[in-house]
Short mmCIF file of C-alpha atoms in Angstrom, two decimals:
data_model
loop_
_atom_site.label_atom_id
_atom_site.label_comp_id
_atom_site.label_asym_id
_atom_site.label_seq_id
_atom_site.Cartn_x
_atom_site.Cartn_y
_atom_site.Cartn_z
CA MET A 1028 -160.87 -37.97 -19.40
CA LYS A 1029 -159.16 -41.27 -18.82
CA PHE A 1030 -160.77 -44.61 -18.12
CA THR A 1031 -159.71 -47.51 -16.28
CA GLU A 1032 -160.48 -51.31 -16.74
CA GLU A 1033 -162.66 -51.02 -13.74
CA HIS A 1034 -164.97 -48.87 -15.46
CA GLU A 1035 -164.14 -45.87 -13.73
CA TRP A 1036 -163.47 -42.28 -15.30
CA LEU A 1037 -160.66 -39.79 -14.12
CA ARG A 1038 -160.59 -36.23 -15.03
CA ILE A 1039 -157.97 -33.72 -14.15
CA GLU A 1040 -159.47 -30.47 -12.51
CA ASP A 1041 -157.28 -27.87 -10.91
CA ASP A 1042 -154.68 -30.27 -9.91
CA VAL A 1043 -157.01 -32.80 -8.46
CA VAL A 1044 -158.42 -36.05 -10.14
CA VAL A 1045 -161.95 -36.40 -10.15
CA VAL A 1046 -163.13 -39.89 -10.16
CA GLY A 1047 -166.56 -41.56 -11.12
CA ILE A 1048 -167.95 -44.32 -13.02
CA THR A 1049 -168.71 -44.71 -16.62
CA LYS A 1050 -172.07 -44.67 -18.19
CA HIS A 1051 -171.51 -48.14 -19.31
CA ALA A 1052 -170.75 -49.39 -15.69
CA ALA A 1053 -174.01 -47.59 -14.48
CA GLU A 1054 -175.98 -49.16 -17.13
CA GLN A 1055 -174.65 -52.60 -16.18
CA LEU A 1056 -175.28 -51.85 -12.48
CA GLY A 1057 -179.01 -50.87 -12.98
CA ASP A 1058 -180.75 -48.63 -10.62
CA VAL A 1059 -178.30 -47.31 -7.96
CA VAL A 1060 -180.06 -47.27 -4.58
CA PHE A 1061 -177.13 -46.63 -2.08
CA VAL A 1062 -173.63 -45.11 -2.29
CA GLU A 1063 -171.12 -45.02 0.51
CA LEU A 1064 -168.18 -42.69 -0.07
CA PRO A 1065 -164.87 -42.36 1.59
CA GLU A 1066 -164.24 -39.29 4.07
CA VAL A 1067 -162.23 -36.21 3.26
CA GLY A 1068 -158.63 -36.59 4.50
CA ASP A 1069 -158.65 -40.39 3.85
CA THR A 1070 -155.78 -41.43 2.03
CA MET A 1071 -156.17 -44.40 -0.35
CA THR A 1072 -153.78 -46.92 -2.25
CA LYS A 1073 -154.42 -48.15 -5.61
CA ASP A 1074 -156.99 -51.08 -5.61
CA ASP A 1075 -158.33 -50.19 -2.21
CA GLU A 1076 -162.13 -50.68 -2.09
CA VAL A 1077 -163.09 -47.12 -1.38
CA VAL A 1078 -166.72 -46.74 -2.66
CA VAL A 1079 -169.55 -48.96 -2.05
CA ILE A 1080 -172.41 -48.73 -4.56
CA GLU A 1081 -175.35 -50.84 -4.47
CA SER A 1082 -178.04 -51.15 -7.29
CA VAL A 1083 -181.33 -52.78 -7.34
CA LYS A 1084 -179.39 -55.94 -8.24
CA ALA A 1085 -176.18 -56.22 -6.03
CA ALA A 1086 -173.62 -54.37 -4.15
CA SER A 1087 -170.29 -53.50 -5.87
CA ASP A 1088 -166.97 -51.77 -4.75
CA ILE A 1089 -165.16 -49.20 -6.55
CA LEU A 1090 -161.51 -49.40 -6.32
CA ALA A 1091 -159.00 -46.45 -5.96
CA PRO A 1092 -157.53 -46.10 -9.37
CA VAL A 1093 -154.41 -44.47 -7.86
CA ASP A 1094 -152.89 -43.54 -4.75
CA GLY A 1095 -153.90 -40.08 -3.28
CA GLU A 1096 -155.82 -38.25 -0.58
CA VAL A 1097 -159.36 -37.55 -0.53
CA VAL A 1098 -160.09 -33.87 -0.71
CA GLU A 1099 -163.75 -33.86 -1.67
CA VAL A 1100 -166.58 -36.20 -1.86
CA ASN A 1101 -169.90 -35.74 -3.82
CA GLN A 1102 -172.53 -35.96 -0.84
CA ALA A 1103 -175.21 -35.20 -3.25
CA LEU A 1104 -174.82 -38.87 -4.34
CA VAL A 1105 -175.55 -40.01 -0.86
CA GLU A 1106 -178.84 -38.14 -0.83
CA ASP A 1107 -179.85 -39.08 -4.45
CA PRO A 1108 -178.11 -42.28 -5.63
CA SER A 1109 -180.14 -42.33 -8.72
CA MET A 1110 -177.79 -39.21 -10.00
CA VAL A 1111 -175.42 -42.13 -10.94
CA ASN A 1112 -177.76 -43.46 -13.54
CA GLU A 1113 -178.91 -40.09 -14.74
CA ASP A 1114 -175.50 -38.35 -15.02
CA ALA A 1115 -172.65 -40.96 -14.55
CA GLU A 1116 -169.96 -38.99 -16.35
CA GLY A 1117 -171.04 -35.64 -15.28
CA ASN A 1118 -172.37 -34.54 -12.10
CA ALA A 1119 -172.27 -37.91 -10.49
CA TRP A 1120 -168.59 -37.63 -9.61
CA PHE A 1121 -167.86 -39.74 -6.50
CA PHE A 1122 -164.67 -38.20 -5.03
CA LYS A 1123 -161.79 -35.82 -5.71
CA LEU A 1124 -158.29 -37.15 -5.13
CA SER A 1125 -155.15 -35.11 -4.58
CA ILE A 1126 -152.19 -36.99 -6.04
CA GLU A 1127 -148.42 -36.43 -6.11
CA ASP A 1128 -147.97 -37.04 -9.92
CA THR A 1129 -150.63 -36.59 -12.42
CA SER A 1130 -148.55 -38.37 -15.06
CA VAL A 1131 -149.62 -41.58 -13.64
CA LEU A 1132 -153.05 -41.03 -15.53
CA ASP A 1133 -151.13 -41.47 -18.84
CA ASP A 1134 -151.30 -45.33 -18.31
CA PHE A 1135 -154.94 -45.33 -18.63
CA MET A 1136 -157.29 -45.59 -21.62
CA ASP A 1137 -158.55 -42.70 -23.48
CA GLU A 1138 -162.14 -42.79 -24.50
CA ALA A 1139 -161.53 -44.52 -27.95
CA ALA A 1140 -159.60 -47.34 -26.20
CA TYR A 1141 -162.16 -47.50 -23.46
CA GLN A 1142 -164.97 -47.81 -25.89
CA THR A 1143 -163.11 -50.74 -27.69
CA PHE A 1144 -162.46 -52.20 -24.27
CA VAL A 1145 -166.03 -52.51 -23.57
CA GLY A 1146 -166.82 -53.59 -27.17
CA MET B 702 -173.89 -75.89 -24.67
CA SER B 703 -176.61 -74.78 -22.24
CA ASP B 704 -178.96 -77.37 -20.78
CA LEU B 705 -181.35 -74.67 -19.66
CA ASN B 706 -185.08 -74.67 -20.49
CA ARG B 707 -186.67 -71.73 -22.28
CA THR B 708 -190.25 -70.98 -21.87
CA VAL B 709 -192.66 -70.53 -25.01
CA PHE B 710 -192.08 -66.78 -24.73
CA PHE B 711 -188.31 -66.86 -24.94
CA ASP B 712 -188.26 -65.26 -28.31
CA LEU B 713 -190.67 -62.46 -27.20
CA HIS B 714 -188.47 -61.79 -24.32
CA THR B 715 -185.34 -61.02 -26.45
CA GLU B 716 -187.54 -59.20 -29.02
CA LEU B 717 -188.65 -57.00 -26.08
CA GLY B 718 -185.08 -56.44 -25.03
CA GLY B 719 -185.21 -58.62 -22.05
CA LYS B 720 -181.72 -59.28 -20.33
CA ILE B 721 -181.80 -63.31 -20.12
CA VAL B 722 -180.32 -64.95 -16.84
CA PRO B 723 -180.39 -68.45 -15.83
CA PHE B 724 -183.09 -68.91 -13.00
CA ALA B 725 -184.41 -72.24 -11.61
CA GLY B 726 -183.25 -74.08 -14.64
CA TYR B 727 -184.84 -71.82 -17.23
CA GLU B 728 -183.49 -68.75 -19.26
CA MET B 729 -185.67 -66.03 -17.90
CA PRO B 730 -185.57 -62.13 -18.46
CA VAL B 731 -184.40 -60.37 -15.18
CA GLN B 732 -185.28 -56.94 -16.63
CA TYR B 733 -186.34 -55.25 -19.68
CA PRO B 734 -185.00 -51.97 -21.10
CA MET B 735 -187.07 -50.02 -18.50
CA GLY B 736 -184.95 -51.47 -15.81
CA VAL B 737 -185.88 -53.04 -12.30
CA MET B 738 -186.86 -49.63 -10.44
CA LYS B 739 -189.25 -48.46 -13.23
CA GLU B 740 -190.71 -51.92 -13.89
CA HIS B 741 -191.53 -52.16 -10.14
CA ILE B 742 -193.20 -48.79 -10.31
CA GLN B 743 -195.14 -49.85 -13.55
CA THR B 744 -196.81 -52.77 -11.67
CA ARG B 745 -197.73 -50.70 -8.64
CA THR B 746 -199.24 -47.78 -10.80
CA LYS B 747 -200.35 -49.46 -13.93
CA ALA B 748 -199.86 -53.14 -14.71
CA GLY B 749 -196.93 -55.56 -15.38
CA LEU B 750 -196.88 -58.91 -17.51
CA PHE B 751 -194.70 -61.35 -16.01
CA ASP B 752 -193.76 -64.88 -17.54
CA VAL B 753 -194.14 -67.45 -14.85
CA SER B 754 -194.40 -70.28 -17.21
CA HIS B 755 -191.32 -72.22 -15.65
CA MET B 756 -193.63 -72.82 -12.61
CA GLY B 757 -195.27 -76.23 -12.52
CA GLN B 758 -198.88 -76.81 -13.34
CA VAL B 759 -200.23 -80.10 -12.10
CA ILE B 760 -203.70 -81.59 -12.34
CA LEU B 761 -204.88 -83.75 -9.38
CA ARG B 762 -207.66 -86.13 -10.17
CA GLY B 763 -209.18 -88.98 -7.88
CA ASP B 764 -212.29 -90.07 -5.72
CA ALA B 765 -211.48 -87.13 -3.28
CA PRO B 766 -208.20 -85.44 -4.38
CA ALA B 767 -208.62 -82.89 -1.71
CA THR B 768 -208.80 -85.51 1.01
CA SER B 769 -205.83 -87.17 -0.55
CA LEU B 770 -203.82 -84.15 -0.88
CA GLU B 771 -204.37 -83.18 2.87
CA ARG B 772 -201.98 -86.04 3.62
CA ILE B 773 -199.09 -84.00 2.39
CA VAL B 774 -200.33 -80.47 2.78
CA PRO B 775 -201.17 -79.07 6.46
CA VAL B 776 -204.05 -77.02 5.02
CA SER B 777 -207.83 -77.48 4.94
CA LEU B 778 -208.59 -78.59 1.44
CA GLU B 779 -211.97 -80.25 2.03
CA ALA B 780 -213.27 -76.88 2.93
CA LEU B 781 -211.76 -75.32 -0.16
CA LYS B 782 -214.85 -74.38 -2.32
CA GLU B 783 -215.21 -74.90 -5.85
CA GLY B 784 -213.74 -72.09 -7.97
CA ARG B 785 -211.42 -71.00 -5.07
CA GLN B 786 -207.75 -71.12 -4.45
CA ARG B 787 -205.65 -71.34 -1.43
CA TYR B 788 -202.04 -71.14 -0.48
CA GLY B 789 -200.29 -74.13 1.11
CA VAL B 790 -196.88 -76.08 1.58
CA PHE B 791 -195.59 -79.56 1.27
CA THR B 792 -193.97 -80.46 4.57
CA ASN B 793 -191.41 -83.16 5.25
CA ASP B 794 -190.88 -85.49 8.03
CA ASP B 795 -188.94 -83.04 10.04
CA GLY B 796 -191.58 -80.36 9.73
CA GLY B 797 -189.70 -78.50 7.19
CA ILE B 798 -191.21 -76.90 3.98
CA MET B 799 -190.31 -78.75 0.57
CA ASP B 800 -192.06 -76.33 -1.26
CA ASP B 801 -195.09 -73.69 -1.25
CA LEU B 802 -197.74 -73.97 -4.00
CA MET B 803 -201.26 -72.72 -4.90
CA ILE B 804 -204.11 -75.18 -4.73
CA ALA B 805 -207.40 -74.52 -6.69
CA ASN B 806 -210.58 -76.47 -6.55
CA ARG B 807 -211.91 -76.85 -10.06
CA GLY B 808 -214.86 -78.88 -9.33
CA ASP B 809 -213.90 -82.48 -10.35
CA HIS B 810 -210.18 -81.93 -9.80
CA LEU B 811 -207.51 -79.73 -8.06
CA PHE B 812 -205.13 -77.58 -10.14
CA LEU B 813 -201.70 -76.88 -8.49
CA VAL B 814 -199.01 -74.41 -9.14
CA VAL B 815 -195.64 -75.05 -7.72
CA ASN B 816 -192.16 -73.60 -7.92
CA ALA B 817 -189.81 -74.13 -10.79
CA ALA B 818 -187.06 -75.24 -8.90
CA CYS B 819 -189.18 -77.89 -7.01
CA LYS B 820 -191.26 -79.14 -9.49
CA ASP B 821 -189.81 -82.45 -10.26
CA ALA B 822 -189.39 -83.21 -6.73
CA ASP B 823 -192.91 -82.08 -5.86
CA ILE B 824 -194.16 -84.32 -8.56
CA ALA B 825 -192.19 -87.53 -7.38
CA HIS B 826 -193.32 -86.68 -4.04
CA MET B 827 -197.04 -86.60 -5.03
CA GLN B 828 -196.61 -89.96 -6.93
CA ALA B 829 -195.12 -91.64 -4.04
CA THR B 830 -197.68 -90.39 -1.35
CA LEU B 831 -200.86 -89.89 -3.26
CA PRO B 832 -201.37 -93.47 -5.09
CA ASP B 833 -205.02 -92.90 -5.07
CA CYS B 834 -204.72 -89.80 -7.36
CA GLU B 835 -204.14 -89.43 -10.95
CA ILE B 836 -201.22 -86.62 -11.35
CA GLU B 837 -201.44 -84.90 -14.56
CA VAL B 838 -198.41 -82.68 -15.14
CA VAL B 839 -199.42 -80.01 -17.70
CA THR B 840 -196.59 -79.45 -19.97
CA ASP B 841 -198.36 -77.79 -22.96
CA ARG B 842 -199.66 -74.48 -21.22
CA ALA B 843 -197.80 -71.17 -20.41
CA LEU B 844 -198.33 -69.15 -17.17
CA LEU B 845 -198.54 -65.44 -17.07
CA ALA B 846 -199.21 -62.99 -14.21
CA LEU B 847 -200.89 -59.77 -15.03
CA GLN B 848 -200.47 -57.62 -11.96
CA GLY B 849 -201.32 -54.12 -11.04
CA PRO B 850 -204.15 -51.62 -10.58
CA SER B 851 -204.68 -51.67 -14.44
CA ALA B 852 -204.80 -55.57 -14.51
CA GLU B 853 -208.60 -55.89 -14.25
CA ALA B 854 -209.34 -53.32 -17.14
CA ALA B 855 -206.51 -55.14 -19.20
CA LEU B 856 -207.82 -58.54 -18.97
CA ALA B 857 -211.41 -57.38 -19.27
CA THR B 858 -210.74 -56.47 -22.94
CA ILE B 859 -210.27 -60.04 -23.56
CA ILE B 860 -212.40 -61.76 -20.81
CA PRO B 861 -215.02 -59.21 -19.54
CA ALA B 862 -216.29 -61.67 -16.81
CA ALA B 863 -212.80 -61.66 -15.28
CA ALA B 864 -213.56 -58.41 -13.64
CA ASP B 865 -216.16 -60.02 -11.40
CA MET B 866 -213.81 -62.26 -9.74
CA VAL B 867 -212.27 -61.50 -6.45
CA PHE B 868 -208.93 -62.35 -4.79
CA MET B 869 -208.33 -66.10 -5.01
CA ASP B 870 -211.14 -66.70 -7.23
CA VAL B 871 -210.30 -69.26 -10.10
CA ALA B 872 -212.41 -69.85 -13.34
CA ILE B 873 -211.95 -71.23 -16.90
CA PHE B 874 -212.92 -68.81 -19.59
CA PRO B 875 -213.10 -69.71 -23.33
CA SER B 876 -211.62 -67.01 -25.45
CA GLU B 877 -210.08 -66.10 -28.88
CA PHE B 878 -207.01 -67.62 -27.42
CA GLY B 879 -208.55 -71.01 -26.31
CA ASP B 880 -209.44 -71.94 -22.77
CA LEU B 881 -207.84 -69.49 -20.25
CA TRP B 882 -207.21 -70.83 -16.79
CA VAL B 883 -207.45 -67.69 -14.54
CA SER B 884 -207.15 -67.10 -10.74
CA ARG B 885 -207.32 -63.75 -9.23
CA SER B 886 -204.02 -63.79 -7.65
CA GLY B 887 -200.32 -63.29 -8.06
CA TYR B 888 -197.21 -62.69 -6.04
CA THR B 889 -196.64 -58.93 -5.76
CA GLY B 890 -199.00 -57.73 -3.30
CA GLU B 891 -201.19 -56.17 -6.24
CA ASP B 892 -204.57 -56.90 -7.32
CA GLY B 893 -204.36 -58.91 -10.57
CA TYR B 894 -204.45 -62.41 -12.28
CA GLU B 895 -202.45 -65.35 -13.07
CA ILE B 896 -203.58 -66.81 -16.34
CA SER B 897 -202.52 -70.34 -17.83
CA VAL B 898 -202.82 -70.35 -21.55
CA ALA B 899 -202.24 -73.19 -24.24
CA ASP B 900 -198.66 -73.00 -25.72
CA ALA B 901 -200.17 -72.48 -29.32
CA HIS B 902 -201.78 -69.24 -28.27
CA ALA B 903 -199.52 -68.06 -25.33
CA VAL B 904 -197.53 -65.73 -27.43
CA ASP B 905 -200.46 -64.11 -29.31
CA PHE B 906 -202.24 -63.64 -25.85
CA ALA B 907 -199.25 -62.09 -24.39
CA ARG B 908 -198.82 -59.49 -27.33
CA ALA B 909 -202.55 -58.86 -27.03
CA LEU B 910 -202.09 -58.01 -23.52
CA LEU B 911 -198.85 -55.81 -24.10
CA ALA B 912 -200.64 -53.86 -26.88
CA ILE B 913 -202.85 -52.19 -24.11
CA GLU B 914 -201.23 -48.94 -23.26
CA ASP B 915 -201.02 -49.53 -19.44
CA VAL B 916 -199.30 -53.03 -19.69
CA ALA B 917 -195.67 -53.49 -19.81
CA PRO B 918 -193.37 -56.70 -19.43
CA ILE B 919 -191.70 -57.20 -16.27
CA GLY B 920 -188.65 -59.13 -15.40
CA LEU B 921 -187.63 -61.39 -12.40
CA GLY B 922 -185.77 -58.32 -10.75
CA ALA B 923 -188.99 -56.20 -10.19
CA ARG B 924 -190.75 -59.64 -9.25
CA ASP B 925 -188.46 -59.94 -6.49
CA SER B 926 -188.72 -56.38 -5.14
CA LEU B 927 -192.61 -56.63 -5.58
CA ARG B 928 -192.88 -59.80 -3.61
CA LEU B 929 -190.47 -58.64 -1.01
CA GLU B 930 -192.47 -55.36 -0.46
CA ALA B 931 -195.48 -57.46 -0.17
CA GLY B 932 -193.91 -59.65 2.51
CA LEU B 933 -194.18 -62.76 0.54
CA CYS B 934 -191.63 -65.74 0.85
CA LEU B 935 -189.40 -66.72 -1.83
CA TYR B 936 -188.91 -70.54 -1.64
CA GLY B 937 -185.34 -71.41 -1.42
CA ASN B 938 -184.37 -68.02 0.20
CA ASP B 939 -187.10 -67.41 3.06
CA ILE B 940 -188.47 -70.92 3.49
CA ASP B 941 -186.96 -74.30 2.72
CA THR B 942 -186.49 -77.76 4.12
CA THR B 943 -184.95 -76.48 7.21
CA THR B 944 -187.73 -74.03 8.14
CA SER B 945 -191.16 -75.04 9.55
CA PRO B 946 -194.30 -73.16 8.88
CA VAL B 947 -194.29 -71.52 12.14
CA GLU B 948 -190.69 -70.46 11.97
CA GLY B 949 -191.56 -69.17 8.60
CA ALA B 950 -194.55 -67.22 9.98
CA ILE B 951 -196.82 -68.88 7.46
CA GLU B 952 -198.97 -70.76 10.12
CA TRP B 953 -201.85 -68.55 8.99
CA ALA B 954 -202.04 -71.07 5.87
CA ILE B 955 -202.67 -73.88 8.46
CA GLN B 956 -206.51 -73.71 9.38
CA LYS B 957 -207.73 -74.67 12.82
CA VAL B 958 -209.15 -77.98 11.57
CA ARG B 959 -205.89 -79.15 10.89
CA ARG B 960 -204.45 -77.83 14.23
CA THR B 961 -204.54 -79.82 17.57
CA GLY B 962 -208.15 -80.16 18.62
CA GLY B 963 -209.58 -79.66 15.02
CA ALA B 964 -211.62 -82.47 13.50
CA ARG B 965 -208.76 -83.20 10.81
CA ALA B 966 -205.59 -82.34 13.05
CA GLY B 967 -202.37 -83.42 12.05
CA GLY B 968 -202.07 -86.31 9.47
CA PHE B 969 -199.32 -84.66 7.41
CA PRO B 970 -195.47 -85.12 7.46
CA GLY B 971 -193.94 -83.42 10.29
CA ALA B 972 -197.09 -83.02 12.22
CA ASP B 973 -195.74 -83.63 15.65
CA ARG B 974 -193.23 -80.73 15.38
CA ILE B 975 -195.60 -78.38 13.49
CA LEU B 976 -198.61 -78.84 15.71
CA ALA B 977 -196.31 -78.44 18.94
CA GLU B 978 -194.85 -75.22 17.45
CA LEU B 979 -198.44 -73.79 16.86
CA ASP B 980 -199.35 -74.55 20.42
CA ASN B 981 -195.90 -73.18 21.93
CA GLY B 982 -194.01 -71.19 19.40
CA ALA B 983 -190.96 -71.92 17.64
CA ALA B 984 -187.36 -70.77 18.89
CA ARG B 985 -186.99 -68.58 15.66
CA ARG B 986 -189.21 -66.51 13.65
CA ARG B 987 -189.30 -64.95 9.87
CA VAL B 988 -189.75 -61.21 10.28
CA GLY B 989 -189.48 -58.10 8.47
CA ILE B 990 -186.48 -55.88 8.96
CA LEU B 991 -186.17 -52.09 8.09
CA PRO B 992 -182.55 -50.94 8.09
CA ASP B 993 -182.50 -47.39 9.95
CA GLY B 994 -179.99 -46.16 7.46
CA ARG B 995 -180.06 -46.36 3.49
CA ALA B 996 -177.76 -49.39 3.05
CA PRO B 997 -179.51 -52.48 1.96
CA MET B 998 -179.20 -55.51 4.10
CA ARG B 999 -179.04 -58.42 1.63
CA ALA B 1000 -179.52 -62.20 1.89
CA GLY B 1001 -176.83 -63.68 4.08
CA THR B 1002 -176.33 -60.81 6.44
CA GLU B 1003 -175.79 -61.74 10.03
CA LEU B 1004 -178.10 -60.11 12.68
CA PHE B 1005 -177.13 -59.15 16.16
CA ALA B 1006 -179.20 -58.15 19.49
CA THR B 1007 -176.52 -55.33 20.11
CA ALA B 1008 -173.75 -53.32 18.44
CA ASP B 1009 -171.08 -55.34 19.89
CA ALA B 1010 -172.66 -58.73 20.54
CA GLU B 1011 -170.51 -61.80 19.22
CA THR B 1012 -173.28 -64.32 18.54
CA PRO B 1013 -175.65 -63.77 16.08
CA ILE B 1014 -179.39 -63.80 16.48
CA GLY B 1015 -180.37 -64.70 13.04
CA THR B 1016 -179.71 -64.03 9.42
CA VAL B 1017 -181.25 -62.06 6.65
CA THR B 1018 -182.76 -64.37 3.89
CA SER B 1019 -183.91 -61.52 1.44
CA GLY B 1020 -183.06 -57.80 1.13
CA ALA B 1021 -183.34 -55.35 -1.39
CA PHE B 1022 -184.38 -51.72 -2.05
CA GLY B 1023 -188.15 -51.18 -2.04
CA PRO B 1024 -188.95 -48.69 -4.99
CA SER B 1025 -192.64 -48.02 -3.60
CA ILE B 1026 -191.56 -47.61 0.15
CA GLU B 1027 -188.41 -45.65 -1.11
CA ARG B 1028 -186.23 -47.38 1.38
CA PRO B 1029 -184.19 -50.68 1.89
CA MET B 1030 -186.26 -53.83 3.26
CA SER B 1031 -185.26 -57.14 4.39
CA MET B 1032 -186.80 -60.29 5.92
CA GLY B 1033 -185.15 -62.81 7.93
CA TYR B 1034 -184.83 -65.16 10.88
CA VAL B 1035 -184.26 -64.08 14.37
CA THR B 1036 -184.56 -65.60 17.73
CA THR B 1037 -188.19 -65.18 19.04
CA GLU B 1038 -187.07 -63.20 21.89
CA CYS B 1039 -185.82 -60.51 19.39
CA ALA B 1040 -188.88 -61.04 16.98
CA ALA B 1041 -191.14 -58.59 18.37
CA THR B 1042 -192.13 -55.57 16.07
CA GLY B 1043 -190.29 -52.56 17.14
CA THR B 1044 -187.08 -54.51 18.60
CA GLN B 1045 -183.79 -52.81 17.67
CA ILE B 1046 -181.34 -55.11 16.10
CA PHE B 1047 -178.21 -54.68 14.32
CA ALA B 1048 -176.74 -56.10 11.01
CA ASP B 1049 -173.23 -56.68 9.94
CA VAL B 1050 -172.85 -54.94 6.80
CA ARG B 1051 -169.40 -54.98 5.16
CA GLY B 1052 -167.89 -55.34 8.75
CA LYS B 1053 -169.70 -52.61 10.31
CA ARG B 1054 -172.77 -52.99 12.70
CA MET B 1055 -175.67 -51.12 11.26
CA PRO B 1056 -179.13 -50.48 13.13
CA ALA B 1057 -182.20 -51.89 11.88
CA THR B 1058 -185.84 -52.45 13.42
CA ILE B 1059 -188.16 -55.39 13.28
CA ALA B 1060 -191.03 -54.26 11.18
CA ASP B 1061 -194.63 -55.67 10.36
CA MET B 1062 -194.93 -57.04 6.83
CA PRO B 1063 -196.32 -56.35 4.33
CA PHE B 1064 -193.95 -53.32 3.89
CA ARG B 1065 -196.46 -52.05 1.55
CA PRO B 1066 -200.11 -52.92 2.02
CA ALA B 1067 -201.67 -55.29 -0.36
CA THR B 1068 -204.22 -54.09 -2.84
CA TYR B 1069 -206.15 -57.43 -3.41
CA LYS B 1070 -209.65 -57.02 -4.52
CA ARG B 1071 -211.61 -58.75 -1.70
#
């Protein structure tokens, strides 16, 4: 698993990248009440605002961590946004991206580096 | 260096794991480890304890303080019986609202509770306009709100007689924590109390309440979603100096006797405008708004009559997810022609027009003990 400075996690699964937000991010957001996902087939460029996530406190954007094409979205999150608080780094993934070159993930932090990053 | 104030409960908030944020010039807990959603539900199902010590407590004395205060508050205060409390507003010369407040008749004086952010201005305003009154700002007492269905039983462990009070009753009870100034009121839509306690006893009193199984500390986050579900205005968001009481849909606080044709009609700042609006209506109105979808419509969101209209009909002033109604909710201002319950409107949410419906408030019925 890799981590971004935007508090996303990335996991390679059968040649696609699964993207979610970290437990730390979910704790900071507070209770999540609304999730708006991209659509399957959308192409995204790194740093595009691709997901809207609203907690009891505020709305935040999730940025595309890498370039890619959306191949699957987690519709269950739309139905039950509280999954993000319950299982941020497990079942509460947001979308799966097909990307050209998985080596771009090498630039991201590993778990130890991320833990240091969030202090 | 922080120039923020702290209430007497600051150390208790941090001990309880409260996340501290600046609010109205104070360092206040926005939430505890329970989190906003659970704190909201806790208050609706058991009881929540809120530190509201940042609010201003003022005693007004004089030959006839109720009569005097009627000069700046468009509410019937002469008719306010001893041991009772009433909601009111300070209006300005333009008919706008300077602050909203609670006014209690405690026999030989009035006891007022005003908003933290406005208290200095309110006090200056009273000093300037009420030369016939002695204005005592209470600076050595904290204020707690105990709200929720278990509030009565919880407070009864300390003051059994408080259980006999009904909504908007006020009383002073001696206790092991000194004299407690109690009102059966609050700002959550729940039955409950607000209790003023001397600083010297305040933390012990709070600990005694928190030791009761059904009582948990609640932060400002849940206080906001609770008051919004209850349809209650947050001064500075939903009403302010640019909104009149009629626009703000709080004209119910202006009794007949202060309206045109009443025995003590007018005689308060902005009366010309406010009395005219009471007779003829205002051009815009504060309303409840329920988004048709799941996306919350937050403060500042512009509202439109149709999906493609260019000119807004109004703006959201408060918006959040309602944990008890399990859906997003907002309040805001719309033009009067769009203000009827059931009217379909549209909100601009992140550049998309999302449908919403004008709805009656409260979104969740209040459970006051009448």
